[in-house]
Coordinates of C-alpha atoms and ligand atoms in Angstrom, one line a residue:
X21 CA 0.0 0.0 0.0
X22 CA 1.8 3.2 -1.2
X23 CA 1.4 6.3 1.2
X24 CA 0.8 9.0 -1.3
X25 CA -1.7 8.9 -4.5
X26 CA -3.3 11.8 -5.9
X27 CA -7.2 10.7 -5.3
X28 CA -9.6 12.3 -3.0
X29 CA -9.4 9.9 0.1
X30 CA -12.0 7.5 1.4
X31 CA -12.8 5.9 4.6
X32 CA -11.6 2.5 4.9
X33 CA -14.8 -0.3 5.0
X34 CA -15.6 -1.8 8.1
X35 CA -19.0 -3.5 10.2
X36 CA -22.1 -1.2 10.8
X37 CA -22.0 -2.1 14.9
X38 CA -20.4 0.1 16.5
X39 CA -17.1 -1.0 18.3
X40 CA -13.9 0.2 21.0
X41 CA -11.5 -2.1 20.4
X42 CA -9.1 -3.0 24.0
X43 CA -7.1 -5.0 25.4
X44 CA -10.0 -8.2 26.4
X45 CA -11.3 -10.9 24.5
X46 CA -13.9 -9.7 22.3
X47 CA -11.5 -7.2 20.7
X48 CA -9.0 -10.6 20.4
X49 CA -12.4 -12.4 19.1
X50 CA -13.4 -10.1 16.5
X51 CA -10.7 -9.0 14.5
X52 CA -9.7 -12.3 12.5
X53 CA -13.8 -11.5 11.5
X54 CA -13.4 -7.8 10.5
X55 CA -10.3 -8.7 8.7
X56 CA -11.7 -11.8 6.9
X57 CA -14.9 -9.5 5.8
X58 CA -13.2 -6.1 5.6
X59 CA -9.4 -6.3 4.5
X60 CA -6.5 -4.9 6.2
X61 CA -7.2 -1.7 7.1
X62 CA -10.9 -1.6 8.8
X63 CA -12.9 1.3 9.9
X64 CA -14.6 0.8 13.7
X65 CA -17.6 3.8 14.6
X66 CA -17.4 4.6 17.7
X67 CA -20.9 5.5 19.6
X68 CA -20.7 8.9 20.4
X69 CA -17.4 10.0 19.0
X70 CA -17.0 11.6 15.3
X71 CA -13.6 9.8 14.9
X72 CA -13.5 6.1 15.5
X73 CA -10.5 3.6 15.7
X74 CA -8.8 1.9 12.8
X75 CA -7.4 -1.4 13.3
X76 CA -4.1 -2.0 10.8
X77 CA -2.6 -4.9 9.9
X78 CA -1.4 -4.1 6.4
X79 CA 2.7 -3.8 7.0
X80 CA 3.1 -0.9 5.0
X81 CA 0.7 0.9 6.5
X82 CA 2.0 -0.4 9.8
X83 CA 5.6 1.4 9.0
X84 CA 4.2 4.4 8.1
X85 CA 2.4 4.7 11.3
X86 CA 5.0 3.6 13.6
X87 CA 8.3 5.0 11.1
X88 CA 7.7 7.2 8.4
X89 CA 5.1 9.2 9.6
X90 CA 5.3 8.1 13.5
X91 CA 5.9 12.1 14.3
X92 CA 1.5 12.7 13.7
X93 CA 1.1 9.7 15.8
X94 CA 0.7 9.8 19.8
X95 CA 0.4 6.7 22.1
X96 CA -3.4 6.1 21.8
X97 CA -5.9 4.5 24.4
X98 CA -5.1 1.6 26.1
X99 CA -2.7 2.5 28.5
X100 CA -5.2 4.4 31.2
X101 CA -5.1 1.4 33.5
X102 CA -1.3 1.6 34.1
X103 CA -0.9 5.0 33.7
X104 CA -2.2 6.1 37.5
X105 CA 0.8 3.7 38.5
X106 CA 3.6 5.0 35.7
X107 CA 2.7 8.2 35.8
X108 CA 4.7 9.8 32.8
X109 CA 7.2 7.6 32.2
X110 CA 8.4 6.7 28.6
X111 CA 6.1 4.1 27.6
X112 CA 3.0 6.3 28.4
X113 CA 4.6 9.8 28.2
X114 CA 4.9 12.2 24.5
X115 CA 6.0 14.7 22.7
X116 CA 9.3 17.0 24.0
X117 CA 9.3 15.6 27.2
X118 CA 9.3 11.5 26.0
X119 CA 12.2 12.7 23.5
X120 CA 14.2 14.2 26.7
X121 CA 13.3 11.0 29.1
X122 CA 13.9 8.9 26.1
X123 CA 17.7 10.4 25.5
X124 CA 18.6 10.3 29.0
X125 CA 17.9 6.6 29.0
X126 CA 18.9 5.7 26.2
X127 CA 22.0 5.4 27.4
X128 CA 21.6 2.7 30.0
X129 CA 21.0 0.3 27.0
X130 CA 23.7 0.6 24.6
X131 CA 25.4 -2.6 24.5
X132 CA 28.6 -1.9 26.7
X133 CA 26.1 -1.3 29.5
X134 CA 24.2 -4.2 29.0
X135 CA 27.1 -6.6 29.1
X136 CA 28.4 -5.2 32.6
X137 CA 24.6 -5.4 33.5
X138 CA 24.4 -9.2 32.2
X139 CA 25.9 -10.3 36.4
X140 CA 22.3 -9.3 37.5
X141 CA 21.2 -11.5 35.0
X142 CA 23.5 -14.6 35.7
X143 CA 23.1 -13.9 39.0
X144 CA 19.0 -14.6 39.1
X145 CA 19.2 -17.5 37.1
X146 CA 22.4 -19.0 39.0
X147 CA 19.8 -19.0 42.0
X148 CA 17.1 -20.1 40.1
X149 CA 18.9 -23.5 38.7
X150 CA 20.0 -24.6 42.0
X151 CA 16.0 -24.3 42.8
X152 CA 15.4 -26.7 39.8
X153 CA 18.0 -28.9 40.7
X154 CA 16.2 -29.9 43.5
X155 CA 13.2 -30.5 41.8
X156 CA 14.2 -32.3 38.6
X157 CA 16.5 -34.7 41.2
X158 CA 13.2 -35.4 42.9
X159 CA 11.7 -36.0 39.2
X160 CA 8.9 -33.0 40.3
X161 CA 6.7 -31.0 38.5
X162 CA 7.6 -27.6 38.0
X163 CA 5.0 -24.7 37.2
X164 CA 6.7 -22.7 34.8
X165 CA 4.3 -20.1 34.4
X166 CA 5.1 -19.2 38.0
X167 CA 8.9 -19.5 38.1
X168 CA 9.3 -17.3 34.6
X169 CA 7.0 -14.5 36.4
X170 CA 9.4 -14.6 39.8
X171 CA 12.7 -14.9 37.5
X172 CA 12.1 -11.7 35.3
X173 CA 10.8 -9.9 38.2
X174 CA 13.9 -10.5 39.6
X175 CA 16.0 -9.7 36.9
X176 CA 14.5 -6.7 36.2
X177 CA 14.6 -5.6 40.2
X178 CA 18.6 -6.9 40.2
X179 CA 19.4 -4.8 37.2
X180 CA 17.3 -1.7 38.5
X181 CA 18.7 -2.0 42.1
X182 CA 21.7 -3.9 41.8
X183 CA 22.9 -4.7 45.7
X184 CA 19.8 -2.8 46.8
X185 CA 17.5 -5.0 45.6
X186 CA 19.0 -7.5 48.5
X187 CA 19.2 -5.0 51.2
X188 CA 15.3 -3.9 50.4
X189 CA 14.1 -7.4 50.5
X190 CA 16.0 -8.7 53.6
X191 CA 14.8 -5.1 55.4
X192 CA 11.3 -5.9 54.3
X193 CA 11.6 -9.2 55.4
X194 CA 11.0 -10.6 51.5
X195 CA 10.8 -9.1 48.0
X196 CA 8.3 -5.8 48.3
X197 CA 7.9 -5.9 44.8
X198 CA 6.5 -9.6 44.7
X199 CA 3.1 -8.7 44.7
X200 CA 3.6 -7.6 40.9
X201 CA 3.5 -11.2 39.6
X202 CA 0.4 -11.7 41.4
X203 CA -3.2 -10.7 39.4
X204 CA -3.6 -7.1 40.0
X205 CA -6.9 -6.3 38.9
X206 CA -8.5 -9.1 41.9
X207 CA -5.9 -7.3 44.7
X208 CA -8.2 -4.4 46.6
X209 CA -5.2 -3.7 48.3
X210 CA -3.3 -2.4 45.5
X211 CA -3.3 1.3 45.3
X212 CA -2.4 1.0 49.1
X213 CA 0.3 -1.5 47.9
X214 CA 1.7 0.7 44.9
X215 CA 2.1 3.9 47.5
X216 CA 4.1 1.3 49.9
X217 CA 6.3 0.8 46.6
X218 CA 6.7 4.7 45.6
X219 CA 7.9 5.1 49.3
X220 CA 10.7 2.6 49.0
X221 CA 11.9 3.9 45.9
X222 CA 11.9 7.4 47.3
X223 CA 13.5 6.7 50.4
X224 CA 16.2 4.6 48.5
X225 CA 16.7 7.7 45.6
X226 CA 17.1 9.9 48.7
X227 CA 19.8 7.5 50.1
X228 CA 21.7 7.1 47.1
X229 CA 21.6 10.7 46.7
X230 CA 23.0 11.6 50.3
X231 CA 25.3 8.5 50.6
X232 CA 27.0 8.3 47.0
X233 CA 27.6 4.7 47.5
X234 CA 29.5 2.9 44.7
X235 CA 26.9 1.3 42.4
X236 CA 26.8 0.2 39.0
X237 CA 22.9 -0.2 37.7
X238 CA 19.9 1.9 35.4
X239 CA 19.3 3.5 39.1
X240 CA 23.1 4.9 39.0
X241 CA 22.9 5.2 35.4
X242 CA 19.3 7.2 35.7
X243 CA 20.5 9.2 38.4
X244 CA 23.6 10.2 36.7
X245 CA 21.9 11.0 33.5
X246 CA 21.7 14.8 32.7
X247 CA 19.6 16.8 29.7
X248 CA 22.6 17.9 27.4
X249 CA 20.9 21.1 27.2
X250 CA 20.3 22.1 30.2
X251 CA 22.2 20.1 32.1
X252 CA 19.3 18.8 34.4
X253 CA 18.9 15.8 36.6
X254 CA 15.3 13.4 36.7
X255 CA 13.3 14.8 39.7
X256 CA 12.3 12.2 42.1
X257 CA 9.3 12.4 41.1
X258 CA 10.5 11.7 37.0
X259 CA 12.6 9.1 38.3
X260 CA 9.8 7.0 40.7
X261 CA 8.1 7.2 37.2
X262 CA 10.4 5.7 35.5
X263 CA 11.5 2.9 37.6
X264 CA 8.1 1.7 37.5
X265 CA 7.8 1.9 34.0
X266 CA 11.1 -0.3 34.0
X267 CA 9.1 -2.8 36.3
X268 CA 5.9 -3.2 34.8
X269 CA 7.4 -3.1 31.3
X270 CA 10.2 -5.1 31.7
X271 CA 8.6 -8.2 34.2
X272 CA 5.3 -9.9 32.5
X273 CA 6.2 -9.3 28.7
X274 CA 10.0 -11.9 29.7
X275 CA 8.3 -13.7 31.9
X276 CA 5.5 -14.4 29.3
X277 CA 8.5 -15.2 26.5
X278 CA 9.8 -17.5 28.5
X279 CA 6.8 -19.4 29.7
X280 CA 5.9 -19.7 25.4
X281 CA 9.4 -20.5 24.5
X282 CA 9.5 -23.6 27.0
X283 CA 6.5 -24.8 26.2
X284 CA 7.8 -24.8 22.3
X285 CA 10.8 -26.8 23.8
X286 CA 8.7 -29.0 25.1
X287 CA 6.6 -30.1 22.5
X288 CA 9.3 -30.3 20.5
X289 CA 11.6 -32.2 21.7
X290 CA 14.1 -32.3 19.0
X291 CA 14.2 -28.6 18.6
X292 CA 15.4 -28.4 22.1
X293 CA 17.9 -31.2 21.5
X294 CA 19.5 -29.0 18.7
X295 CA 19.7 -26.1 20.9
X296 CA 21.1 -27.8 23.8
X297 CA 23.8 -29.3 21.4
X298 CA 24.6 -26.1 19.5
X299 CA 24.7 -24.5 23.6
X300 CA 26.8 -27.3 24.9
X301 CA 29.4 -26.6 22.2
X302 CA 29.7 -23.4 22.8
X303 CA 29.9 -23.1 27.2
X304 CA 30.6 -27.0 27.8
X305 CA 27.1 -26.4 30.4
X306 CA 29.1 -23.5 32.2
X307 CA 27.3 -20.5 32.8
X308 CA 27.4 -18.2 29.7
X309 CA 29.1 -14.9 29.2
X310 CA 28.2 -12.3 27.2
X311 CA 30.3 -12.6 24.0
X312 CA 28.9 -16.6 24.0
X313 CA 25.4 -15.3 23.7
X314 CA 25.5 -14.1 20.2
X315 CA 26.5 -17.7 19.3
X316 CA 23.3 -19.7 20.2
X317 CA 21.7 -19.1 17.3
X318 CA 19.2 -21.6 17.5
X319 CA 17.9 -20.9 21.0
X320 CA 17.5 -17.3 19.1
X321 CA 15.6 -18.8 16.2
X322 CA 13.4 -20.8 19.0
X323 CA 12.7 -17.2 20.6
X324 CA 12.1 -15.4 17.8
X325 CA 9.4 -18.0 16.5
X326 CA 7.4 -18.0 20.3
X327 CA 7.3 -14.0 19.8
X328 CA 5.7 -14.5 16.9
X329 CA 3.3 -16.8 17.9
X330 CA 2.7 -15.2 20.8
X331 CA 3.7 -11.6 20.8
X332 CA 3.0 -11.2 24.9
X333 CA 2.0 -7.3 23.5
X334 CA -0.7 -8.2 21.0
X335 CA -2.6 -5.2 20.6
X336 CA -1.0 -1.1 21.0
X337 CA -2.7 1.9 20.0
X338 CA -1.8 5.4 18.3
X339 CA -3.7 8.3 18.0
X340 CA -3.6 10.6 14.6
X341 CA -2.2 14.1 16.0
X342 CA -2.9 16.0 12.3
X343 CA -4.6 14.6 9.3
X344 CA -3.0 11.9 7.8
X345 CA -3.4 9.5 4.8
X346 CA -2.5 5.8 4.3
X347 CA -3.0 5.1 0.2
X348 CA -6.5 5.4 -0.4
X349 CA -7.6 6.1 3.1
X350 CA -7.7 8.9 5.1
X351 CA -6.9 9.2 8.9
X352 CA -8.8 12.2 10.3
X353 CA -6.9 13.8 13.5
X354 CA -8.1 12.3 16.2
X355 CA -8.3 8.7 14.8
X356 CA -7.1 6.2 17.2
X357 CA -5.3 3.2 15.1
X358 CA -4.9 -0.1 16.3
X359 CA -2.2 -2.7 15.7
X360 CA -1.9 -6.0 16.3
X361 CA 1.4 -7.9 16.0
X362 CA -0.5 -11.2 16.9
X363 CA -2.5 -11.3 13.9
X364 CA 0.1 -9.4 11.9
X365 CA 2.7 -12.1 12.7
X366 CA -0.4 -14.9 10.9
X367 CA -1.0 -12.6 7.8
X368 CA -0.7 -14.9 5.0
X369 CA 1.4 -12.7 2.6
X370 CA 4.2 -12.6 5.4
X371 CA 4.4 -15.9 6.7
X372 CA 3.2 -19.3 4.7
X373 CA 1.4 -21.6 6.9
X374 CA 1.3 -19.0 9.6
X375 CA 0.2 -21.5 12.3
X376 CA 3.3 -23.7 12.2
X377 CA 6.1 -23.3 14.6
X378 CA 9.0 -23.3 12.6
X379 CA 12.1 -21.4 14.0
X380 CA 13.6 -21.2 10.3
X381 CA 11.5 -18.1 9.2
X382 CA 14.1 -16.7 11.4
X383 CA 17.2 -18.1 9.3
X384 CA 18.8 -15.2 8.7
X385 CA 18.4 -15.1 4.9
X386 CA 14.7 -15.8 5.3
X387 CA 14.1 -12.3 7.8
X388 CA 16.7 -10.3 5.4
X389 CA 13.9 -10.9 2.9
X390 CA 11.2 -10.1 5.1
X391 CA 9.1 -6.8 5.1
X392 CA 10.5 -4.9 7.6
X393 CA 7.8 -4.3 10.0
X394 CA 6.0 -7.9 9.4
X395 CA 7.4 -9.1 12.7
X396 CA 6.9 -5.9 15.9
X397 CA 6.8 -7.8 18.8
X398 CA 8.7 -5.0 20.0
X399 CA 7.2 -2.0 17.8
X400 CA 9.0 -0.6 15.4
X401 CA 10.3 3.0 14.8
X402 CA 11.4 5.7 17.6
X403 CA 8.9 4.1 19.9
X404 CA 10.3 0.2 19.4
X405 CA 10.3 -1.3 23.1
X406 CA 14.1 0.1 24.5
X407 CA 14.6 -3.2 26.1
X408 CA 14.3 -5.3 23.0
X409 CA 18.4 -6.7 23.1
X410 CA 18.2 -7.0 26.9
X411 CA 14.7 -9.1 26.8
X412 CA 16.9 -10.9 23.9
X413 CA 20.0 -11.6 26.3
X414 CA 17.4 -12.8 28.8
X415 CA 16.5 -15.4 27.2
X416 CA 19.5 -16.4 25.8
X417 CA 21.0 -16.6 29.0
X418 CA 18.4 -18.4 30.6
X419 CA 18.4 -21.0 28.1
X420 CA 21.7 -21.5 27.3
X421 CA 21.9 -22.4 31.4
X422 CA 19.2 -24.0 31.5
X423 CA 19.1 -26.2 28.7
X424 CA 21.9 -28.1 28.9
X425 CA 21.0 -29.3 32.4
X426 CA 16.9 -30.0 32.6
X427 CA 14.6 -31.2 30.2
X428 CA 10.8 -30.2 30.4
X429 CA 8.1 -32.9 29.6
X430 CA 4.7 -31.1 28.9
X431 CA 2.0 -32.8 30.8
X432 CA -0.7 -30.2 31.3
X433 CA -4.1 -31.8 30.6
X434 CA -5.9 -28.7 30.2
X435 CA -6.3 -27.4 26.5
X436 CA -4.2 -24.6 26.1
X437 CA -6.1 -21.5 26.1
X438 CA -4.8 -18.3 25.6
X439 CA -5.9 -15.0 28.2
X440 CA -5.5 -12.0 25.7
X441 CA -5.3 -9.1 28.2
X442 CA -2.8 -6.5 28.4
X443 CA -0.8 -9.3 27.6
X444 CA -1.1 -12.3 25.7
X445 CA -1.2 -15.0 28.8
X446 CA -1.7 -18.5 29.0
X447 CA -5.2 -18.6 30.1
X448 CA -3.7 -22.0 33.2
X449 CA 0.0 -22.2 34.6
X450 CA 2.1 -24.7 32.8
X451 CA 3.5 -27.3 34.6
X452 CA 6.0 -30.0 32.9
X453 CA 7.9 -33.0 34.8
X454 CA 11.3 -31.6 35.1
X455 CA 14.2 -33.9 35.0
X456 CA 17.7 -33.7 34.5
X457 CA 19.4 -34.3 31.1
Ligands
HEM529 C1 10.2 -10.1 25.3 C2 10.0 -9.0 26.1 C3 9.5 -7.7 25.7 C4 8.5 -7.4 24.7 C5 7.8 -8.4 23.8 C6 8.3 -6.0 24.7 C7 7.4 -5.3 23.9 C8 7.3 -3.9 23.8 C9 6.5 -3.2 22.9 C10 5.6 -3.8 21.8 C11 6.7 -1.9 23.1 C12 6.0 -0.7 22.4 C13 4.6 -0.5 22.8 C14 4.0 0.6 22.1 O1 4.5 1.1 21.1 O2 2.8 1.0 22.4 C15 7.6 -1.8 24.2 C16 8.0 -0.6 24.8 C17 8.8 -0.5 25.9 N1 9.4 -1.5 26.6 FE1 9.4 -3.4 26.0 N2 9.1 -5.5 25.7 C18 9.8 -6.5 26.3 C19 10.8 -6.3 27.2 C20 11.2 -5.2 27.9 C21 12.2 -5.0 28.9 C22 13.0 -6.2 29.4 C23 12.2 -3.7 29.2 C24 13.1 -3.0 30.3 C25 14.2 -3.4 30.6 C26 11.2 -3.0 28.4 C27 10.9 -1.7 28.5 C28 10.1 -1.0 27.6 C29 9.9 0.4 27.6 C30 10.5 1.4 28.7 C31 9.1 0.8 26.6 C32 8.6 2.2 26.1 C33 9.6 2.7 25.1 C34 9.3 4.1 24.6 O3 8.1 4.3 24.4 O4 10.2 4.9 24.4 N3 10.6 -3.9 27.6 N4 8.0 -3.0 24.6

């Protein structure tokens, strides 16, 4: 779809019944309908509003949204739940002040950074083994779902905190932040919770501030950050905001990745095998270091294929700032415009027998050749998800230690079923027999 003809535009088609699309299951429901009777770019009414939403899931329209064009598009609905708990960080915030938050961040992810922050890393998952040691030498049933949830909470608190993270949780007599894993929209007490958290994080800028100890993590990193033209610091306030951006952000969406990937591993069997081999070769079963990750290539291909699958962000929103128009259609200001890399990543004209796992789409001849914005589970453009390499050396870590030493049977006798919320869940835990290898 070319972004510029000379026609008078049209609305794209779309059903007569009204409809808000969101994060829930009749939104998940009724797009495969809308796009089977409407095409890929479908108009939604809205009762009550003159603009209604447009759901996209035609790539090059997709690109110009999120790249070419991504300066007329803001972050769109969708986000109001979270935002009374993030505030204005960066994956909520626009405009000037995202672009300043944004550079002083940015920082804290370049690739240096990330390979001094890989000990957080090791470190969670060095714990984590020994805890599976004991259960695959008692030949138990691990629930996955639950360990990947604590794991890249952990991570993500480790790398935040760094030695903090241990002197919070043994002051608070366990990890405060553990409630996060836990279903938020059942807890009452969460507001009351959340301020506890904003406290703790306060308190512990204030003491880093006063006491200058010697740290190296994204705290040290934010707090050290300055505007280069004005020479500013993050206020408290900017920073509480961001850290629990980081957390919220950074947890479910790994967690979820990993709780897909080893179910992949699991029902296929000889996938794993080939990624436990090509791992073993490289580490001998030690733990990895960083210049090894880059060298399990097929644990990447295995990754790559659950995010497509499975894209744990299935649905985002933008919102047309000026008029705008995608080929034939126009997007009136005020337009919000949905995407969904879940049934993006099944569009025929991308992927050939879309339901199939098959980690080879991922050869790296076959994504060369690929439309570049076919495959967003992290977004694409200035907006793409800033922790895409560290979710990547996440999992690559994780499985290069893990793999080598258990393998994962799948036993769950409950239909998989899929709980398409914020995130794209797994409706029941999954539990496999764990045993070593
Ligand atoms: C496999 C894991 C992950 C997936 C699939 C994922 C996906 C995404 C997606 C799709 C977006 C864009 C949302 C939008 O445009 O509306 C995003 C943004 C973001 N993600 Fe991730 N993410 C992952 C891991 C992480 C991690 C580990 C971190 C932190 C360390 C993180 C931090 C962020 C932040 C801060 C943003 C907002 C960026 C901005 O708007 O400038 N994400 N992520």
């Amino acid at each position: 779809m070319s972004a510029d003809t000379h026609r008078e535009p049209i609305l794209p088609p779309g059903p007569e019944t009204p409809f808000t699309p969101d994060t829930n299951e009749a939104t998940f429901a009724a797009i495969p309908q809308w796009l089977a009777a409407h095409g890929d770019v479908v108009r939604l009414s809205a009762e009550g509003r003159r603009h209604g939403s447009y759901l996209l899931n035609d790539a090059d329209a997709i690109r110009h949204v999120l790249v070419k064009n991504h300066a007329n598009y803001r972050k769109g609905p969708g986000f109001n739940r979270v935002k009374m708990l993030l505030g204005n960080g960066i994956i909520v915030s626009d405009g000037a002040f995202w672009r300043r938050q944004r550079r002083l961040i940015q920082p804290a992810f370049n690739r240096k950074v990330l390979a001094r922050m890989l000990r957080f890393v090791q470190q969670a998952n060095a714990a984590r083994r020994e805890r599976w040691q004991a259960l695959a030498d008692a030949g138990a049933v691990i629930d996955v779902t639950t360990e990947a949830a604590d794991l890249s909470l952990e991570v993500i608190l480790r790398t935040l905190f760094g030695e903090d993270f241990d002197r919070l949780t043994d002051q608070q007599g366990g990890n405060p932040f553990a409630f996060l894993t836990e279903d938020l929209t059942r807890d009452m007490q969460v507001v009351l919770r959340f301020r506890g958290l904003m406290k703790l994080m306060q308190d512990l800028i204030h003491w880093r501030r006063e006491t200058r100890p010697e740290r190296d993590d994204f705290l040290a990193m934010f707090l050290d950050a300055r505007d280069r033209d004005t020479g500013e610091a993050m206020s408290d306030k900017e920073l509480i905001d961001e850290l629990m951006t980081f957390i919220i952000a950074g947890h479910e969406t790994s967690a979820i990745t990993l709780n897909w990937t080893w179910y992949f591993l699991a029902r296929h069997p000889e996938e794993a095998e080939r990624a436990r081999a090509e791992i073993l070769s490289v580490t001998g079963g030690a733990m990895p270091g960083y210049e090894q990750l880059g060298r399990f290539e097929r644990i990447r291909r295995v990754v790559s294929e659950a995010l497509r699958l499975y894209p744990p962000v299935w649905l985002f929103s933008r919102t047309a700032i000026g008029d705008d128009r995608i080929g034939d259609y126009a997007i009136p200001a005020g337009t919000d415009l949905f995407i969904s890399p879940y049934y993006l990543h099944r569009h025929p004209a991308h992927w050939p027998d879309a339901e199939a796992f098959d980690p080879d789409r991922f050869a790296p001849e076959a994504e060369k050749a690929r439309h570049p914005t076919a495959y967003i589970p992290f977004s694409a453009g200035p907006r793409r998800c800033i922790g895409d390499v560290f979710a990547m050396l996440e999992m690559q870590l994780h499985f290069g230690l893990m793999l080598p030493r258990f393998s994962l049977e799948y036993r769950d006798e409950q239909p998989l079923e899929l709980e398409p919320f914020i995130n794209l869940r797994t409706r029941h835990n999954l539990r496999y027999r764990i045993t070593p290898v």
